[in-house]
Coordinates of C-alpha atoms in Angstrom, one line a residue:
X116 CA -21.0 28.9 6.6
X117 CA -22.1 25.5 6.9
X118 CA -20.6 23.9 4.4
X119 CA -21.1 20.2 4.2
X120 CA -17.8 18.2 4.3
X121 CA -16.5 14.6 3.2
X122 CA -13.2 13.6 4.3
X123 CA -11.3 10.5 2.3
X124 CA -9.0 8.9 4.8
X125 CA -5.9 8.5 2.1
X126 CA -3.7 7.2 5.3
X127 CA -4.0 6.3 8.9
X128 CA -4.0 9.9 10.3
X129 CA -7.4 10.7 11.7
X130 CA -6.3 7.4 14.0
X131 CA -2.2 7.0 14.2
X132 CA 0.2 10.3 15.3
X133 CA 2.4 8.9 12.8
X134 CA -0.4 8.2 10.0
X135 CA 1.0 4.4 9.7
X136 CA 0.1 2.4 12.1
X137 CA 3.8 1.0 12.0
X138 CA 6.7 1.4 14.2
X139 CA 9.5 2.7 12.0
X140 CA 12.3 2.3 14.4
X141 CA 11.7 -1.6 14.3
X142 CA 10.6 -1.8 11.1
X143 CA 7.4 -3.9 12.2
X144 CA 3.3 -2.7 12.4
X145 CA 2.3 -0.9 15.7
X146 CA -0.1 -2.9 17.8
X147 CA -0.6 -0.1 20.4
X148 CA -3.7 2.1 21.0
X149 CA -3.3 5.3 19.5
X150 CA -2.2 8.3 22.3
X151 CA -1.9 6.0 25.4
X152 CA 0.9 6.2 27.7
X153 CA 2.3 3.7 25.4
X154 CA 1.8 5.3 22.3
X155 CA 2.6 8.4 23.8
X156 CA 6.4 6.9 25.2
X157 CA 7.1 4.8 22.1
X158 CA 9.7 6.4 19.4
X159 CA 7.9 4.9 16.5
X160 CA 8.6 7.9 14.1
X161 CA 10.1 7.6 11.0
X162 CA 11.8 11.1 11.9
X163 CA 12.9 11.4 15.2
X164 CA 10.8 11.4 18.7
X165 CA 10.6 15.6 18.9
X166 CA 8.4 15.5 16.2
X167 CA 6.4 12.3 17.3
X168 CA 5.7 14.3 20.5
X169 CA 4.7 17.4 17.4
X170 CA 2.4 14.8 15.6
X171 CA 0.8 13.7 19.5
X172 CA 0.1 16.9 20.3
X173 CA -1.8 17.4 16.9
X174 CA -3.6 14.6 17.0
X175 CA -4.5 15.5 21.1
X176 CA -5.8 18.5 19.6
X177 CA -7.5 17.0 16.8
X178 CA -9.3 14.0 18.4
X179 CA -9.6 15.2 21.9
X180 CA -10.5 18.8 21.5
X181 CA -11.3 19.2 18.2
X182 CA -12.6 16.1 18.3
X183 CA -12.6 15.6 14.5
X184 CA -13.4 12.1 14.5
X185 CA -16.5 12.3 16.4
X186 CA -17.7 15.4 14.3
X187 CA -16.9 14.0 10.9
X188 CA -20.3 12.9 9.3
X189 CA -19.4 11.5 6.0
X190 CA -15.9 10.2 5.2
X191 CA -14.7 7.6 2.3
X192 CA -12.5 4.9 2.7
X193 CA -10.5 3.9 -0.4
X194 CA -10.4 -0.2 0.4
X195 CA -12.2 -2.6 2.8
X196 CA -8.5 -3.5 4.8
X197 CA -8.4 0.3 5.8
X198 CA -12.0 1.0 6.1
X199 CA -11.7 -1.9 8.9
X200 CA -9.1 0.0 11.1
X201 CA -10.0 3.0 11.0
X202 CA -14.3 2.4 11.2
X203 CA -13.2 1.9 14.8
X204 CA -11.9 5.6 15.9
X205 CA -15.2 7.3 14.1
X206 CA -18.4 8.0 15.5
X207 CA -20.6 5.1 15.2
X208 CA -23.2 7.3 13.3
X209 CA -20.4 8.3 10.3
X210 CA -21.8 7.6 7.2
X211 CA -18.7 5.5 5.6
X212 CA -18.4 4.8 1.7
X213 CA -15.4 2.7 0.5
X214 CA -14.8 4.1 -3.2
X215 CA -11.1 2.2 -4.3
X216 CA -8.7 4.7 -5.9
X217 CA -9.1 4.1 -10.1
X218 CA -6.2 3.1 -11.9
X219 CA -5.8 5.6 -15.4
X220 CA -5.6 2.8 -17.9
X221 CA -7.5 -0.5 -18.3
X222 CA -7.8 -1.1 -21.5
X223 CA -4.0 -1.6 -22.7
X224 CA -3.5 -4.7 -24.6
X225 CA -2.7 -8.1 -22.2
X226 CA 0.6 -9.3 -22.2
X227 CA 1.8 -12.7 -21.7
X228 CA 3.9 -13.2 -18.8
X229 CA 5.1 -16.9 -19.7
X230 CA 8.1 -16.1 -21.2
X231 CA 8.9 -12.5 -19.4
X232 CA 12.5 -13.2 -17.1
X233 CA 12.4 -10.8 -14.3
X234 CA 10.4 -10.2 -11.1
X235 CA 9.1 -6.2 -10.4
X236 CA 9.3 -3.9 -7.4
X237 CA 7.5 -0.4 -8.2
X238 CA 8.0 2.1 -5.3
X239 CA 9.2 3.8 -2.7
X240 CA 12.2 2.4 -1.6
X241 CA 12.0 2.7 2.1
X242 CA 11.9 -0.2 5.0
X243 CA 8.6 0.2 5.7
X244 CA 8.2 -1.2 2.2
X245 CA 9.7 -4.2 2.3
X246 CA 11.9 -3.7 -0.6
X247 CA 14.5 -5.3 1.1
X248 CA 12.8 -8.4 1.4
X249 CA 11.9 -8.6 -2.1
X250 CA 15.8 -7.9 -2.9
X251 CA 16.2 -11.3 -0.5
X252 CA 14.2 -13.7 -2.0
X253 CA 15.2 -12.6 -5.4
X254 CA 19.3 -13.0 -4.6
X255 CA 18.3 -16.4 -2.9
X256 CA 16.3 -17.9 -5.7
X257 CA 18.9 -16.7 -7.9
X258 CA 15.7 -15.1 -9.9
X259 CA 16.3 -11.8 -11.7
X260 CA 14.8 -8.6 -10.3
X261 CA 14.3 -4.8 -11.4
X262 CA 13.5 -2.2 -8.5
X263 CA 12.0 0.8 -10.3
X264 CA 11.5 3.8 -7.4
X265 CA 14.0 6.0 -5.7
X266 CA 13.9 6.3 -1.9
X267 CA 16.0 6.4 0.9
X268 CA 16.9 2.9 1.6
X269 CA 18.3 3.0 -2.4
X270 CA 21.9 3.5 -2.1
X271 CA 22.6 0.7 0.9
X272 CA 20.1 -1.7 -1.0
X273 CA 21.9 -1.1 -4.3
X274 CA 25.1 -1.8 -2.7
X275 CA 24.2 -5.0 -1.4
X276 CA 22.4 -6.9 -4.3
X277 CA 24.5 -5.9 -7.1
X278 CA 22.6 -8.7 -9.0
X279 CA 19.3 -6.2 -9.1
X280 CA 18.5 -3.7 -11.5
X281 CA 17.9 -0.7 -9.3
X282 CA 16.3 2.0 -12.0
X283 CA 15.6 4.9 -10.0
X284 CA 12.8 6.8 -10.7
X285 CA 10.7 6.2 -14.1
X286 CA 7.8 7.9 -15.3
X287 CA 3.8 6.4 -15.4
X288 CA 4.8 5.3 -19.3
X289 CA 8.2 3.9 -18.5
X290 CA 7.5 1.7 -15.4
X291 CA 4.3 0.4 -18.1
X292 CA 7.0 -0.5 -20.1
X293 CA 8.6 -2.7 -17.1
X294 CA 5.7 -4.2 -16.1
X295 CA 5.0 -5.5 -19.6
X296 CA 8.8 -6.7 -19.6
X297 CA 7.7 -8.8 -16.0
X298 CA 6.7 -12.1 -14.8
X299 CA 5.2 -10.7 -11.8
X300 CA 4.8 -7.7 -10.1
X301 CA 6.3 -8.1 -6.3
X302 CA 4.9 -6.2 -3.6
X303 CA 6.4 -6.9 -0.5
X304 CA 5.1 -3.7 2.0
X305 CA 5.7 -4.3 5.8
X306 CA 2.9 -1.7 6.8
X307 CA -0.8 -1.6 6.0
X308 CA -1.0 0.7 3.2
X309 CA -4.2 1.9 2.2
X310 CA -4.3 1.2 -1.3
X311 CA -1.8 -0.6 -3.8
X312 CA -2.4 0.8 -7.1
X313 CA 0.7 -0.7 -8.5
X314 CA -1.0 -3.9 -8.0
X315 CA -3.9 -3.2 -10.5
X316 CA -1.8 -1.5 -12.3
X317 CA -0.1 -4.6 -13.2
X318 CA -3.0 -6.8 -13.4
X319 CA -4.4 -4.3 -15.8
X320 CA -1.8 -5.3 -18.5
X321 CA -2.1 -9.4 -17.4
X322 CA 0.4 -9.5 -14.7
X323 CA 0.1 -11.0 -11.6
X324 CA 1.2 -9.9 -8.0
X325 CA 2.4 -11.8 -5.2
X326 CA 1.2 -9.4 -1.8
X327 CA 2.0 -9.5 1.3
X328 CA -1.0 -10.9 3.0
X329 CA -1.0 -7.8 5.7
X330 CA -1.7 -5.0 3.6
X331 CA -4.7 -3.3 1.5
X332 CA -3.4 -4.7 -1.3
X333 CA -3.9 -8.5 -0.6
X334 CA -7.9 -7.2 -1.6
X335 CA -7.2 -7.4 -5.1
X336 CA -5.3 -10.8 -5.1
X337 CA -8.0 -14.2 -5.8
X338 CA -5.3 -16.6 -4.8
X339 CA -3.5 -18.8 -7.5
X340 CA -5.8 -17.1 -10.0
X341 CA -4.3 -13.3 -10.3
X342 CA -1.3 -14.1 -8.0
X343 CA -1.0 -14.9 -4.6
X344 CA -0.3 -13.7 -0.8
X345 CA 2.5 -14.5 1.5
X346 CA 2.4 -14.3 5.3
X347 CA 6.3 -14.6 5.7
X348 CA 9.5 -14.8 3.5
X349 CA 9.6 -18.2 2.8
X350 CA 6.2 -18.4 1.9
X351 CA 7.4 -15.6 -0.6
X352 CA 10.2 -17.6 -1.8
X353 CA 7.9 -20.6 -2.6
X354 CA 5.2 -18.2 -3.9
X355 CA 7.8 -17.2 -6.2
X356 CA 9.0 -21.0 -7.3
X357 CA 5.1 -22.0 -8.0
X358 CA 4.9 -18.9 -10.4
X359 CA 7.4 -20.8 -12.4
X360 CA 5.5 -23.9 -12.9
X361 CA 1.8 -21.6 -13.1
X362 CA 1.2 -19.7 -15.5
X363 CA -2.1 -17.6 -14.4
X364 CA -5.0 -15.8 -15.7
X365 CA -5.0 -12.4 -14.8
X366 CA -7.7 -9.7 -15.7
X367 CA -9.1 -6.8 -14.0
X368 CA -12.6 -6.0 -13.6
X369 CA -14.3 -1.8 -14.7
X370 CA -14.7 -1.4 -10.6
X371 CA -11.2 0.2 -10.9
X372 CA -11.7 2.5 -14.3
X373 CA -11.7 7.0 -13.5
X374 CA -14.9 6.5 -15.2
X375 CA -16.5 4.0 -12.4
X376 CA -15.0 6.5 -9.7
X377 CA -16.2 9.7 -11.2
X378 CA -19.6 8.0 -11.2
X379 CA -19.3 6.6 -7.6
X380 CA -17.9 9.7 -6.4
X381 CA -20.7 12.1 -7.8
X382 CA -23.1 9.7 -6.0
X383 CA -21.7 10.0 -3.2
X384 CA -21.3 14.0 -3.1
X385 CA -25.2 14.0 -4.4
X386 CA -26.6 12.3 -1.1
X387 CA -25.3 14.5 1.2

């Protein structure tokens, strides 16, 4: 029927069997080339290997037969970190428009952080996440900390740092109401991500964010202005201390409003 199509790469799929580009038996990012024999051998799964030998055979069938990626004319990335990856598995003549997710409020009132006591983790709470890490500098610094999310890793985490606030899951108005409550958002993740919405989120009120430098998120952070990036977890640790000597000026910009991606978006669906 020739339809014209645009395909937003939310995650790591079109490229990665297991869509993350991170090897969730050792907890670390995946360095191999998607489907070689190394690839094709390692148990990186976050399930189990049967259905990493399921998600190869899809994406055989998707990039080698299919051949998707080649095909694919006009896709959208949603931040420069992922665009970068993934540019490389599409045909050199896809048409590639980076349009970042928008965040539903920017225009709440700015809070002062000063005086806020506790450091934030909003999530999942899964390994690849690095929730744990953030529950490890918090404990060592004898900081206090709030995890708000529900995940799998939630029950053994809780049970080890009974000095953290573990919430479970809260609403888009409740976990607001903890970051205005925060002296800076945390967000620790081991893998790429693609996005990192909590981030603006959080800046959107005044908060800062310390990111881990290896994920899409580290694009929204102007370091020592809006928060900062850590490589490793003492580099977290003292991330952590200077935020209690700094205080910071955070705002966010109207690239990140529905309004600015409606516009961007309609744009992009009227040159096709």
């Amino acid at each position: 029927m020739n339809f014209k199509v645009v395909l937003t790469l939310h995650d790591y799929f079109i490229a990665c069997p297991n869509g993350g580009y991170f090897d969730y038996k050792r907890n670390k990012i995946c360095n191999l080339k998607p489907l070689s024999i190394k690839c094709i051998k390692c148990n990186c799964d976050s399930r189990n290997y049967m259905f990493k030998l399921y998600r190869i055979i899809r994406q055989f069938v998707q990039n080698r037969i299919v051949k998707l990626n080649k095909k694919i004319k006009n896709v959208i990335t949603i931040s420069e970190f992922s665009e970068n990856i993934l540019k490389k598995t599409l045909n050199q003549n896809t048409k590639i428009t980076r349009i970042y997710n928008p965040i539903e409020d920017t225009k709440t009132e700015k809070i002062n952080p000063v005086t806020n006591e506790y450091y934030l983790y909003v999530g999942r709470i899964s390994k690849e996440k690095g929730v744990d890490i953030f529950c490890k500098a918090i404990t060592e610094l004898g900081y206090k900390g709030i995890v708000v999310g529900d995940g799998e890793e939630k029950k053994k985490l809780e049970k080890k740092y009974k000095n953290i606030e573990f919430t479970g899951w809260k609403n888009k108005d409740e976990v607001k109401e903890y970051m205005k409550g925060a002296k800076a958002l945390i967000f620790p993740s081991r893998w790429y991500e693609t996005a990192g919405l909590s981030v603006l989120e959080a800046q959107s009120i005044g908060i800062p964010a310390i990111v881990s430098k290896y994920c899409a998120a580290s694009e929204f952070i102007e370091e020592g202005k809006n928060g900062f990036l850590f490589e490793n977890f003492e580099q977290l640790k003292r991330n952590m201390i200077e935020l209690e000597r700094k205080t910071l000026e955070v705002s966010l910009n109207n690239n990140f409003t529905i309004e600015a991606y409606l516009k961007k978006l309609r744009k992009v669906y009227g040159e096709i």
